Structure formats: structure tokens, C-alpha cells
Coordinates of C-alpha atoms and ligand atoms in Angstrom, one line a residue:
M1 CA -17.5 -33.9 -23.3
A2 CA -15.1 -36.6 -24.3
T3 CA -11.4 -35.6 -24.6
P4 CA -9.9 -36.5 -28.0
L5 CA -7.0 -38.9 -27.6
R6 CA -4.8 -40.3 -30.4
A7 CA -3.3 -43.5 -29.1
L8 CA -0.8 -45.7 -30.8
I9 CA -1.1 -49.1 -29.2
V10 CA 1.7 -51.7 -29.4
E11 CA -0.1 -55.0 -28.6
D12 CA -0.3 -58.4 -30.2
S13 CA -3.6 -59.4 -28.6
D14 CA -6.7 -57.9 -30.2
N15 CA -8.7 -58.7 -27.1
D16 CA -6.3 -56.9 -24.8
C17 CA -6.4 -53.9 -27.1
R18 CA -10.2 -53.8 -27.1
L19 CA -10.2 -54.0 -23.3
L20 CA -7.8 -51.1 -23.1
L21 CA -9.9 -49.0 -25.5
S22 CA -13.0 -49.6 -23.4
V23 CA -11.2 -48.5 -20.3
L24 CA -10.1 -45.4 -22.0
Q25 CA -13.6 -44.7 -23.4
R26 CA -15.1 -45.2 -20.0
G27 CA -12.5 -42.8 -18.6
G28 CA -13.9 -40.0 -20.8
Y29 CA -11.6 -40.3 -23.9
D30 CA -12.7 -40.2 -27.5
V31 CA -10.0 -42.4 -28.8
T32 CA -8.5 -42.6 -32.3
H33 CA -6.2 -45.5 -32.3
K34 CA -4.0 -47.8 -34.3
R35 CA -2.7 -51.2 -33.1
V36 CA 0.7 -52.5 -34.2
C37 CA 2.7 -55.5 -33.1
N38 CA 6.0 -55.4 -34.8
G39 CA 8.8 -52.9 -35.5
A40 CA 8.0 -52.2 -39.1
A41 CA 4.3 -51.5 -38.4
L42 CA 5.3 -49.3 -35.5
G43 CA 7.6 -47.3 -37.7
V44 CA 4.8 -46.8 -40.3
G45 CA 2.4 -45.9 -37.6
L46 CA 4.7 -43.2 -36.2
E47 CA 5.2 -41.7 -39.7
E48 CA 1.5 -41.8 -40.4
G49 CA 0.1 -39.6 -37.7
I50 CA 0.7 -37.4 -34.7
W51 CA 0.1 -39.4 -31.5
D52 CA -0.7 -38.1 -28.0
I53 CA 0.5 -41.3 -26.3
V54 CA 2.0 -44.7 -27.0
I55 CA 0.8 -47.6 -24.9
S56 CA 2.8 -50.7 -25.3
D57 CA 2.7 -54.3 -24.1
Y58 CA 6.0 -55.5 -22.6
S59 CA 6.5 -58.9 -24.3
M60 CA 5.0 -59.9 -27.5
P61 CA 5.9 -62.9 -29.7
G62 CA 9.0 -61.8 -31.6
F63 CA 8.9 -58.2 -30.5
L64 CA 9.9 -56.7 -27.1
G65 CA 8.4 -53.6 -25.6
T66 CA 11.9 -52.2 -25.1
E67 CA 12.5 -52.5 -28.8
A68 CA 9.3 -50.5 -29.4
L69 CA 10.5 -47.9 -26.9
T70 CA 13.8 -47.5 -28.8
I71 CA 12.0 -47.1 -32.1
V72 CA 9.7 -44.5 -30.6
R73 CA 12.4 -42.5 -28.9
K74 CA 14.4 -42.4 -32.1
K75 CA 11.5 -40.7 -33.9
D76 CA 10.0 -38.5 -31.3
L77 CA 11.5 -37.6 -28.0
D78 CA 8.4 -36.1 -26.5
V79 CA 5.5 -38.5 -26.9
P80 CA 4.6 -40.2 -23.6
F81 CA 5.3 -43.9 -23.6
V82 CA 3.6 -46.1 -21.1
F83 CA 4.1 -49.9 -20.6
L84 CA 1.0 -52.0 -20.0
S85 CA 1.9 -55.5 -19.2
G86 CA 0.9 -58.6 -17.3
T87 CA 4.4 -59.9 -16.9
I88 CA 6.5 -56.9 -15.9
G89 CA 8.6 -57.4 -12.8
E90 CA 10.0 -54.8 -10.6
E91 CA 13.5 -55.0 -12.1
V92 CA 12.3 -54.9 -15.6
A93 CA 10.1 -52.0 -14.8
V94 CA 13.0 -50.0 -13.4
N95 CA 15.0 -50.7 -16.6
A96 CA 12.1 -49.7 -18.8
M97 CA 11.9 -46.3 -17.0
R98 CA 15.6 -45.9 -17.3
A99 CA 15.3 -46.5 -21.1
G100 CA 12.9 -43.6 -21.3
A101 CA 9.4 -44.9 -20.6
Q102 CA 7.2 -42.6 -18.6
D103 CA 5.5 -45.3 -16.5
Y104 CA 4.3 -48.9 -16.4
V105 CA 1.0 -50.3 -15.4
I106 CA 0.2 -53.9 -14.6
K107 CA -2.6 -55.3 -16.8
G108 CA -4.5 -56.5 -13.8
K109 CA -4.6 -53.0 -12.3
V110 CA -6.0 -51.0 -15.1
A111 CA -7.7 -48.6 -12.7
R112 CA -4.2 -47.0 -12.4
L113 CA -4.0 -46.4 -16.1
L114 CA -6.3 -43.4 -16.3
P115 CA -4.6 -41.2 -13.8
V116 CA -1.2 -42.2 -15.4
I117 CA -2.4 -41.1 -18.8
Q118 CA -3.9 -37.9 -17.6
R119 CA -0.7 -37.0 -15.8
E120 CA 1.5 -37.9 -18.8
L121 CA -0.6 -35.9 -21.2
H122 CA -0.3 -32.9 -18.9
E123 CA 3.4 -33.3 -18.6
A124 CA 3.8 -33.7 -22.3
E125 CA 2.0 -30.4 -22.8
L126 CA 4.3 -28.7 -20.3
R127 CA 7.3 -30.1 -22.2
R128 CA 6.0 -28.8 -25.4
E129 CA 5.4 -25.4 -24.0
R130 CA 8.9 -25.3 -22.5
K131 CA 10.4 -26.3 -25.8
Q132 CA 8.5 -23.6 -27.6
M133 CA 9.7 -21.0 -25.1
E134 CA 13.3 -22.2 -25.4
R135 CA 13.1 -22.0 -29.2
R136 CA 11.7 -18.4 -28.9
V137 CA 14.6 -17.4 -26.6
R138 CA 17.1 -18.9 -29.0
Q139 CA 15.5 -17.1 -31.9
L140 CA 15.4 -13.8 -30.1
E141 CA 19.1 -14.1 -29.3
K142 CA 19.9 -14.8 -32.9
F143 CA 17.7 -11.9 -33.9
E144 CA 19.5 -9.6 -31.5
A145 CA 23.0 -10.5 -32.7
L146 CA 22.1 -10.4 -36.4
G147 CA 20.2 -7.2 -35.8
K148 CA 23.2 -5.4 -34.3
L149 CA 25.4 -6.6 -37.1
A150 CA 23.0 -5.6 -39.9
G151 CA 22.2 -2.3 -38.3
G152 CA 25.9 -1.3 -37.9
V153 CA 26.8 -2.3 -41.4
A154 CA 23.7 -0.7 -43.0
H155 CA 24.3 2.7 -41.4
D156 CA 27.5 3.3 -43.3
F157 CA 26.3 1.3 -46.3
N158 CA 23.2 3.4 -46.7
N159 CA 25.3 6.6 -46.9
V160 CA 27.4 5.1 -49.6
I161 CA 24.5 3.8 -51.6
G162 CA 22.6 7.1 -51.2
A163 CA 25.6 9.1 -52.5
I164 CA 25.9 6.7 -55.6
M165 CA 22.2 7.0 -56.3
G166 CA 22.2 10.8 -56.0
W167 CA 25.3 11.3 -58.2
A168 CA 23.8 9.1 -60.8
E169 CA 20.6 11.0 -60.8
L170 CA 22.4 14.3 -61.0
G171 CA 24.4 12.9 -64.0
L172 CA 21.1 11.8 -65.6
D173 CA 19.7 15.3 -65.3
R174 CA 22.7 16.7 -67.2
V175 CA 22.6 14.5 -70.3
A176 CA 20.0 14.0 -73.0
S177 CA 17.8 11.1 -72.1
E178 CA 18.6 9.2 -75.3
A179 CA 22.4 9.6 -74.9
Y180 CA 24.6 6.7 -74.3
E181 CA 25.8 8.2 -71.0
A182 CA 22.2 8.4 -69.9
R183 CA 22.0 4.6 -70.1
L184 CA 25.2 4.3 -68.0
F185 CA 23.8 6.6 -65.4
R186 CA 20.5 4.8 -65.3
N187 CA 22.3 1.5 -64.9
I188 CA 24.3 2.9 -62.0
R189 CA 21.1 4.3 -60.4
D190 CA 19.2 1.0 -60.9
Q191 CA 21.9 -1.1 -59.3
A192 CA 22.2 1.3 -56.4
R193 CA 18.5 1.0 -55.9
R194 CA 18.8 -2.7 -55.8
A195 CA 21.5 -2.4 -53.2
A196 CA 19.3 0.0 -51.3
G197 CA 16.4 -2.5 -51.4
L198 CA 18.7 -5.2 -49.9
T199 CA 19.8 -2.9 -47.0
R200 CA 16.2 -2.0 -46.4
Q201 CA 15.3 -5.6 -46.1
L202 CA 18.1 -6.3 -43.7
L203 CA 17.2 -3.3 -41.6
A204 CA 13.6 -4.4 -41.5
Y205 CA 14.7 -7.8 -40.3
A206 CA 16.8 -6.2 -37.7
R207 CA 13.9 -4.0 -36.7
R208 CA 16.0 -1.0 -37.1
Q209 CA 13.8 0.8 -39.6
V210 CA 12.4 4.1 -38.7
L211 CA 8.6 3.6 -38.9
E212 CA 6.3 6.2 -40.3
P213 CA 3.0 5.0 -38.9
K214 CA -0.4 6.1 -40.1
N215 CA -4.0 5.0 -39.5
I216 CA -4.6 2.8 -42.5
N217 CA -7.3 0.6 -43.8
L218 CA -5.8 -2.7 -44.7
N219 CA -8.5 -3.5 -47.2
Q220 CA -7.4 -0.5 -49.3
M221 CA -3.8 -1.7 -49.1
V222 CA -4.8 -5.3 -50.2
N223 CA -6.8 -3.9 -53.1
E224 CA -3.9 -1.8 -54.3
T225 CA -1.2 -4.4 -53.8
T226 CA -3.1 -7.2 -55.5
T227 CA -3.9 -5.0 -58.5
L228 CA -0.1 -4.4 -58.7
L229 CA 0.6 -8.1 -58.2
Q230 CA -2.0 -9.5 -60.6
K231 CA 0.4 -9.3 -63.6
T232 CA 3.2 -11.1 -61.9
L233 CA 1.0 -13.8 -60.4
G234 CA 0.1 -15.2 -63.9
E235 CA -3.2 -16.5 -65.1
Q236 CA -2.9 -19.9 -63.5
I237 CA -3.3 -18.5 -60.0
E238 CA -6.8 -17.5 -59.0
V239 CA -6.9 -14.7 -56.5
K240 CA -9.8 -14.6 -54.1
M241 CA -10.3 -11.7 -51.7
L242 CA -12.5 -12.0 -48.6
L243 CA -12.3 -8.5 -47.1
A244 CA -14.3 -7.6 -44.0
P245 CA -16.4 -4.5 -44.9
D246 CA -16.3 -3.2 -41.3
L247 CA -12.5 -3.7 -40.9
Q248 CA -11.0 -1.5 -38.1
T249 CA -8.1 0.7 -38.9
T250 CA -4.6 -0.1 -37.7
L251 CA -1.7 2.2 -37.0
A252 CA 1.1 1.0 -39.2
D253 CA 3.7 2.1 -41.7
P254 CA 2.0 1.6 -45.1
S255 CA 5.2 1.0 -47.1
Q256 CA 6.3 -1.7 -44.6
I257 CA 3.0 -3.5 -44.5
E258 CA 2.9 -3.4 -48.3
Q259 CA 6.3 -5.2 -48.2
V260 CA 4.8 -7.8 -45.9
L261 CA 1.9 -8.4 -48.2
M262 CA 4.1 -8.5 -51.3
N263 CA 6.6 -11.0 -49.8
L264 CA 3.8 -13.3 -48.6
C265 CA 2.1 -13.2 -52.0
F266 CA 5.3 -13.8 -53.9
N267 CA 6.0 -16.8 -51.7
A268 CA 2.5 -18.1 -52.3
R269 CA 3.0 -17.7 -56.1
D270 CA 6.3 -19.6 -56.0
A271 CA 4.7 -22.4 -54.0
M272 CA 2.1 -22.9 -56.8
P273 CA 4.2 -23.4 -60.0
K274 CA 1.3 -25.3 -61.6
G275 CA -1.3 -22.8 -60.5
G276 CA -3.8 -22.8 -57.6
Q277 CA -5.7 -20.5 -55.4
L278 CA -4.5 -17.5 -53.5
V279 CA -6.9 -16.3 -50.8
I280 CA -6.3 -13.0 -49.1
E281 CA -8.6 -12.4 -46.1
T282 CA -9.1 -9.6 -43.6
R283 CA -11.0 -9.8 -40.4
N284 CA -11.5 -8.1 -37.0
V285 CA -10.4 -10.4 -34.2
E286 CA -10.1 -10.2 -30.4
L287 CA -6.9 -11.9 -29.1
H288 CA -6.9 -13.3 -25.7
S289 CA -4.0 -13.4 -23.3
Q290 CA -3.3 -17.1 -23.7
Y291 CA -2.9 -16.8 -27.5
C292 CA -0.7 -13.7 -27.0
K293 CA 1.5 -15.5 -24.4
L294 CA 2.2 -18.3 -26.8
H295 CA 3.3 -15.8 -29.5
G296 CA 5.7 -13.5 -27.7
D297 CA 4.7 -10.5 -25.7
A298 CA 1.9 -9.0 -27.7
R299 CA -0.9 -7.4 -25.7
P300 CA -4.4 -8.9 -25.7
G301 CA -7.2 -6.9 -27.3
P302 CA -8.7 -6.0 -30.6
Y303 CA -6.6 -6.8 -33.7
V304 CA -7.0 -6.8 -37.4
Q305 CA -6.0 -10.0 -39.1
I306 CA -4.8 -10.4 -42.6
S307 CA -4.2 -13.8 -43.9
V308 CA -2.5 -15.0 -47.1
C309 CA -3.3 -18.7 -47.9
D310 CA -2.2 -20.7 -50.9
T311 CA -3.0 -24.2 -52.2
G312 CA 0.7 -24.8 -53.0
I313 CA 3.4 -27.3 -52.1
G314 CA 3.3 -26.6 -48.4
M315 CA 6.2 -27.1 -46.0
D316 CA 7.4 -29.9 -43.7
T317 CA 8.4 -29.2 -40.1
A318 CA 12.1 -29.0 -40.8
T319 CA 11.5 -26.2 -43.3
L320 CA 9.0 -24.5 -41.1
E321 CA 11.6 -24.4 -38.3
R322 CA 13.9 -22.2 -40.4
I323 CA 11.8 -20.0 -42.7
F324 CA 12.3 -16.8 -40.6
E325 CA 16.1 -17.1 -40.7
P326 CA 17.7 -14.6 -43.0
F327 CA 19.1 -16.2 -46.1
F328 CA 17.2 -19.4 -45.6
T329 CA 15.8 -20.4 -49.0
T330 CA 14.8 -23.6 -50.7
K331 CA 14.8 -21.9 -54.0
E332 CA 17.4 -22.2 -56.7
P333 CA 20.4 -19.9 -56.6
G334 CA 19.4 -16.6 -58.2
K335 CA 15.7 -17.2 -57.5
G336 CA 15.4 -16.3 -53.9
T337 CA 17.6 -14.5 -51.4
G338 CA 15.8 -15.9 -48.3
L339 CA 15.2 -12.5 -46.9
G340 CA 11.5 -12.4 -47.6
L341 CA 10.1 -13.9 -44.5
A342 CA 12.9 -12.6 -42.3
T343 CA 11.8 -9.1 -43.4
V344 CA 8.1 -10.0 -42.8
S345 CA 8.8 -11.2 -39.3
G346 CA 11.0 -8.2 -38.5
I347 CA 8.3 -5.7 -39.7
V348 CA 5.5 -7.5 -37.9
N349 CA 7.5 -7.6 -34.7
Q350 CA 8.5 -4.0 -34.9
H351 CA 4.8 -3.1 -35.2
G352 CA 4.0 -5.1 -32.1
G353 CA 2.0 -7.6 -34.1
I354 CA 1.9 -11.4 -34.3
L355 CA 2.8 -13.6 -37.2
D356 CA 1.4 -17.1 -37.4
V357 CA 1.9 -19.9 -40.0
H358 CA 0.2 -23.2 -40.7
S359 CA 1.4 -25.4 -43.5
E360 CA 1.0 -29.0 -44.7
P361 CA 3.1 -30.6 -47.3
G362 CA 1.2 -31.0 -50.5
K363 CA -1.8 -29.1 -49.2
G364 CA -0.8 -25.5 -48.8
T365 CA 0.2 -22.8 -46.5
A366 CA -1.6 -20.0 -44.5
F367 CA 0.3 -17.0 -43.1
R368 CA -1.6 -14.8 -40.7
V369 CA -0.6 -11.4 -39.6
Y370 CA -2.2 -9.7 -36.6
L371 CA -1.9 -5.9 -36.1
R372 CA -3.4 -4.0 -33.3
A373 CA -6.6 -2.2 -34.2
S374 CA -6.5 1.5 -33.7
E375 CA -9.0 4.3 -33.3
G376 CA -9.4 7.0 -35.8
D377 CA -10.2 7.4 -39.5
P378 CA -8.0 5.9 -42.1
E379 CA -5.6 8.3 -43.9
P380 CA -4.8 8.1 -47.6
L381 CA -2.0 5.5 -48.2
H382 CA 0.2 7.8 -50.2
Y383 CA 0.1 11.2 -51.7
V384 CA 0.7 10.8 -55.4
D385 CA 2.6 13.7 -56.7
D386 CA 3.8 13.5 -60.3
A387 CA 4.2 17.3 -60.7
P388 CA 7.8 18.3 -61.6
V389 CA 9.8 19.2 -58.5
R390 CA 9.9 22.9 -57.8
G391 CA 12.9 24.6 -56.4
G392 CA 13.3 27.8 -54.4
T393 CA 15.7 30.4 -53.1
E394 CA 15.5 29.8 -49.4
T395 CA 18.5 29.1 -47.2
I396 CA 18.9 25.5 -45.9
L397 CA 21.2 24.3 -43.3
I398 CA 22.4 20.7 -43.9
A399 CA 24.2 18.7 -41.2
E400 CA 25.6 15.4 -42.3
D401 CA 28.8 13.7 -41.3
H402 CA 29.2 11.6 -44.4
E403 CA 30.9 13.8 -46.9
G404 CA 29.6 12.0 -50.0
M405 CA 26.0 12.3 -48.8
R406 CA 26.5 15.9 -47.8
D407 CA 28.0 17.0 -51.1
M408 CA 25.3 15.1 -53.0
A409 CA 22.4 16.7 -51.1
R410 CA 24.0 20.1 -51.4
E411 CA 24.5 19.8 -55.1
I412 CA 20.9 18.6 -55.6
L413 CA 19.4 21.5 -53.7
E414 CA 21.7 24.1 -55.1
S415 CA 20.9 23.1 -58.6
L416 CA 17.3 23.9 -57.6
G417 CA 18.2 27.4 -56.6
Y418 CA 18.4 27.0 -52.8
H419 CA 21.2 28.5 -50.8
L420 CA 23.0 25.9 -48.7
I421 CA 24.9 26.1 -45.4
P422 CA 26.8 22.8 -44.8
A423 CA 27.7 21.4 -41.4
R424 CA 29.8 18.3 -40.7
D425 CA 28.3 17.3 -37.3
G426 CA 25.7 18.3 -34.8
E427 CA 27.8 20.7 -32.9
D428 CA 28.9 22.5 -36.1
A429 CA 25.3 22.6 -37.1
V430 CA 24.3 24.4 -33.9
N431 CA 27.1 26.9 -34.3
Q432 CA 26.3 27.6 -38.0
F433 CA 22.7 28.0 -37.0
A434 CA 23.5 30.6 -34.4
A435 CA 25.5 32.5 -36.9
H436 CA 22.8 32.5 -39.6
R437 CA 19.7 32.2 -37.6
D438 CA 17.5 34.6 -39.4
A439 CA 18.4 33.5 -42.8
I440 CA 17.8 29.8 -42.3
A441 CA 14.4 28.6 -43.5
L442 CA 14.8 24.9 -43.0
V443 CA 17.3 22.4 -41.4
L444 CA 18.1 19.0 -42.9
L445 CA 19.7 16.9 -40.1
D446 CA 21.2 13.5 -40.2
V447 CA 20.1 11.6 -37.1
I448 CA 23.4 9.9 -36.2
M449 CA 26.3 12.3 -36.1
P450 CA 29.4 12.7 -34.0
K451 CA 29.5 15.1 -31.1
L452 CA 25.8 15.9 -31.1
D453 CA 23.1 13.8 -32.7
G454 CA 20.5 15.3 -35.0
I455 CA 17.7 15.1 -32.5
D456 CA 19.6 16.9 -29.8
A457 CA 21.0 19.5 -32.2
Y458 CA 17.4 20.2 -33.3
E459 CA 16.3 20.6 -29.7
Q460 CA 19.0 23.3 -29.2
M461 CA 18.2 25.1 -32.5
S462 CA 14.5 25.1 -32.0
K463 CA 14.7 26.6 -28.5
G464 CA 15.0 30.1 -30.0
R465 CA 12.9 29.2 -33.1
P466 CA 9.9 27.0 -32.1
G467 CA 8.4 25.3 -35.2
L468 CA 11.7 25.6 -37.2
P469 CA 11.0 23.3 -40.2
V470 CA 13.2 20.2 -40.0
I471 CA 13.8 17.1 -42.0
F472 CA 15.5 14.2 -40.2
S473 CA 17.3 11.9 -42.5
S474 CA 18.0 8.5 -41.2
G475 CA 19.2 5.2 -42.4
Y476 CA 19.0 3.2 -39.3
S477 CA 18.6 4.6 -35.9
E478 CA 19.3 3.6 -32.4
H479 CA 17.0 6.5 -31.6
G480 CA 14.2 4.7 -33.4
A481 CA 11.7 5.2 -30.6
K482 CA 12.5 8.9 -30.1
L483 CA 12.3 9.5 -33.8
A484 CA 9.0 7.6 -34.1
A485 CA 7.6 9.8 -31.4
L486 CA 8.7 12.9 -33.3
A487 CA 7.2 11.5 -36.5
T488 CA 3.8 11.0 -34.9
K489 CA 4.0 14.7 -33.8
G490 CA 4.6 15.6 -37.4
A491 CA 8.4 15.7 -37.9
T492 CA 9.4 14.9 -41.4
I493 CA 11.6 11.9 -41.8
L494 CA 13.5 11.1 -44.9
Q495 CA 14.5 7.5 -45.1
K496 CA 18.1 7.0 -46.3
P497 CA 19.2 6.3 -49.0
Y498 CA 17.0 8.8 -50.7
G499 CA 16.7 9.9 -54.3
S500 CA 17.1 13.5 -55.5
K501 CA 13.4 13.8 -56.2
D502 CA 12.4 12.6 -52.7
L503 CA 14.7 15.1 -51.1
A504 CA 13.6 18.0 -53.3
R505 CA 9.9 17.2 -52.9
K506 CA 10.1 16.9 -49.1
V507 CA 12.1 20.2 -48.8
R508 CA 9.6 22.1 -51.0
E509 CA 6.6 20.5 -49.3
L510 CA 7.8 21.5 -45.9
L511 CA 8.8 25.1 -46.9
D512 CA 5.4 25.6 -48.4
K513 CA 3.8 24.4 -45.2
A514 CA 6.0 26.5 -43.0
G515 CA 4.3 29.2 -41.1
V516 CA 1.3 27.0 -40.5
L517 CA 3.4 24.4 -38.7
E518 CA 2.8 23.6 -35.1
P519 CA 6.0 23.7 -33.0
I520 CA 7.5 20.2 -32.6
H521 CA 8.8 19.3 -29.1
Ligands
ATP1 N1 3.7 -20.1 -49.1 C1 4.8 -20.9 -49.0 N2 4.6 -22.2 -49.4 C2 5.7 -23.0 -49.3 N3 6.9 -22.7 -48.9 C3 7.1 -21.4 -48.5 C4 6.1 -20.5 -48.5 N4 6.6 -19.3 -48.1 C5 7.9 -19.5 -47.8 N5 8.2 -20.8 -48.0 C6 9.5 -21.4 -47.8 O1 10.3 -20.6 -47.0 C7 11.5 -20.2 -47.6 C8 11.9 -18.8 -47.2 O2 11.1 -17.9 -47.7 P1 11.6 -16.4 -47.9 O3 10.4 -15.6 -48.4 O4 12.2 -15.9 -46.6 O5 12.7 -16.5 -48.9 P2 12.6 -16.9 -50.5 O6 11.2 -16.7 -51.0 O7 13.3 -18.2 -50.7 O8 13.5 -15.7 -51.1 P3 13.2 -14.2 -51.2 O9 11.8 -14.0 -50.6 O10 14.3 -13.5 -50.5 O11 13.2 -13.9 -52.7 C9 11.2 -20.4 -49.1 O12 12.4 -20.7 -49.8 C10 10.3 -21.6 -49.1 O13 11.0 -22.8 -48.9
MG2 MG1 10.1 -15.0 -50.5

């Protein structure tokens, strides 16, 4: 089969050009070409298309091959440039190579041309791969640095936001819902929620979120999310869904994947201000090692693919280069924070998946997310529970080093009738537990605490009481992997900052289940 070759030919003689094309065709290339013979036309040619190679005559009337080389190198450093000339002398040839040409071939010896082209195409491919690798390394380094920063800040920040949110909710519970004060409390709570949303996004970008993975069916998620989105997409956007009926399940955190989907759909919407088509597709795919290698260190095997395509404005390469950077946005101030895609890439990475994007200015954009397929039946996405929160009279040990959070959680639970024993760190928690062992029905442990962290503290407490009901609360965790392992074994994790209803519901749920709980190791 002929190899496709896009050749930009700088040549004044039409005859020589035809001769060259026939050599290339006989050599097994299916050539798409354009012939130019002056600087202006060369500039236009370079703009117009993507070329695999530039083959240039050395001296043409009014235009020198070296000038052509300068123009090409200014535009594209990578494309192989080969001189083909009848008049080139050794000295000229050496100068040409110095100026950045890959090789030169004497017109009388065209037999040499084919191996030269073959070699240059191969080397260009290697250069491209190396560049891509270097770009990935740079990106990973940037990721790592930003991740550390974001994670560190968010840990403390989450506690503060959590406390604000909790106090506002407690205030709300104490005033009549139509009172002026209720509006003030609601405003405080809503702003705190917004702040919480921002830290969540930053943490997702930094891959410091604690995942709560479940076997899920992405079709179900797409259906639910698009129903939610339909209103905000507007009537000018036609939504089309192509969902594979036999889609495999995937082990993922539903709320995180929902965030991925929402962010991609919002971007698609923003890219189509005058309307267009939004296509969401799911498929089963098998990824091979070569593809995986090009996209980080994902493992080959069965994946589920979800793609979000739009017919919007598209992106040029300069934009594409930067879209995953946090705070990179082309939207007007106030319209976008530039965290959407940074979050998407963080989440997909943390799930061990692959994110791919294709875009063309004026035509549209396609984002593809690949998540590993899993065995097992899909679980429900969320348990809807609108029933009022029930309290109880059990005794709960709460260990939390942040005083504001501790007081807030304590107040919430005490107002529901529970008896609370507070502890200020892991060690204190273990001591308190030893003193009140028989009374304590449940422990609520912050994961990161001074002296002894929540996980180790729980290990000590549960030695004498296997199956002791526990809720780990965590904003960001360096123990992410350990915690995720506990979560898959059934430990309850409460993501900080949490609202009073979340806390109360999880506590009741767990206490109701206690007794039938398997021990967690
Ligand atoms: N589907 C798309 N079509 C065209 N451009 C896109 C698309 N998706 C993203 N972009 C470009 O990438 C930029 C970054 O996207 P990202 O989602 O990270 O931030 P944002 O949408 O600008 O703000 P935010 O999502 O935080 O509200 C966008 O500003 C836009 O220029
Ligand atoms: Mg966005």
C-alpha cells in the first residue's frame, strides 16, 4: 500500500517538479503536493496545510533555496527540509546543512532521494515523540508543584469553610424561615458552598480528592446529567446521545465523573453561542499498548469511552497547548475561572484513565475520556434520601484538631440528642476511647491530626472492638490510597467540608447498620 506523503515543493520548473513526483510515486508514496517558487507563496503554503516534508530547489530565478529554508524554519522547526539541486557545490551544501537543512541531493542522482526521505520522515517522527514526552514531563512537574500547593492550602481552608457552613446551617435551623436573619444565614451558607466548590475543584486538579469508587454504568450517568443540563444548554443546542446498549461497567467515583461530564458539556455549550450540536457517545473499546504509551502510563486493556463532541468554535494549537492549565481561560472575566478542564484532567488521571482532545478552529471539538472497564454489576448512582434527619441518644467520640470544625460538629450532633465526647488529636482520641469504651457507639475521626492520624488511631481503637463504626472525615489526604482501600472495604468517608445534614445522615445510617457491619481492617 502506498504511504501518504504531504510534500511542499519549492521549485520554479514544472518539469522538474513532475519528475520529482514520479520518482516519489514509484518509490511507493501517495503524494499530496503543492509547488511554490517564491517567498510569498511559500508562506501561504505553510499556513495552508500540515506538511511531512519540504523539498526545495537551491537556486531559482529571484528566490534562493536558503531564503526558503529561513522562511520554513521560522514557521516550523520540525518539518524535514531537503535541498534538491543541480548546481549545489560542496561548500554550498555544507552551509545549507548548517543553516538547518536535513540533507541535499543532486538532481542527477535522484536514486538517493528515496532513502533520504524515508530516513528524514522517521527522524521527524522521533523528534515529535521526544517533544511530546518532554511536554508531558514539564506538565507533570507543574502538576506536582501546583498539587502540593493546592493540597496544603485546601486542607486548612476546608476546615474553615466547613465551620462557616455548619454554623450558618445551625443558625438557619434556629430562626423562622421567612425571617430576615434566615436570609443572612442562607447567604453565608451559599457563599461558603461556593468557596467549598472552588476548593473541591482545586483538590480534584491536584488529585488529592479522596475517591469513593463504585461500579457504575456511565449510560445512566449520561442520562441523568443531560436531563439536568438540558435547561442550561438552551434550545439552540441539539443534544444527541449515542449510548452503547452493552456498555461495560467502570469503577469510578460517580460525583467526580459527573463533574467531568458537566464541565465538558458546559464548555461545549460555551463554544456554540449561536447553537449547534452536542453529541455524547459511549462505547466499549480495547486500548493497545502503543496508544497507552503515548498517553501517559495507562495500562492496555478494556476501557469504556465517553466522548463529548461539539460543532462549536474549536481551538487553535496555541489554545490547545494550555487548556489543562489551572486558571487558563479565554472567557471574559467573570464568565470562566479556567478550572474546568484542569479539574477534568485531574479527575481522569486520578482514576487511571486517559483524556484525549481533538479540535479544529471553526469546526468543533471532541473530548474523549477513557476509564478502565470493570467486572461486576452496576450499583445505583446515589441513594436519594429526602426524609428528615433522625437523631439519637448514642454516644459518639469525635476527634478533630480544628477547633471550629470540632465545635460545629459537636453542636450539630448534640442538637440531635447524641452524647458527644470530643478529642483534639489522635492520641487524645485513643485515650478517651479507652476511658469510655463501652459507651461509645461510633467514632468520627479526622484523617489528618497531630500526634496520631485518624487511620492509625482507628486501628488502635478497633483492636479491642472489631467492627467499631467509624466515619473518617477528610478534606485532602496524603493517605489517599490507604483511605481509598478502606473505603472499598466499606469504611464511611465524609468529604470535608460537609453540611450538617450530610453529617447527621451518615451518623444515623451507620448507627442503624451497626451490628450487621463486618469488621474493617
Ligand atoms: N469545547 C470547547 N470548544 C472550544 N474551546 C474550548 C472547549 N473547551 C474548552 N475550551 C477552551 O479551553 C479554555 C479552558 O477551559 P476550562 O473549562 O478549563 O475553563 P473555562 O471554561 O474557561 O472556565 P470554567 O470551566 O472554570 O468556568 C476555555 O476558556 C476555552 O478557551
Ligand atoms: Mg469550562
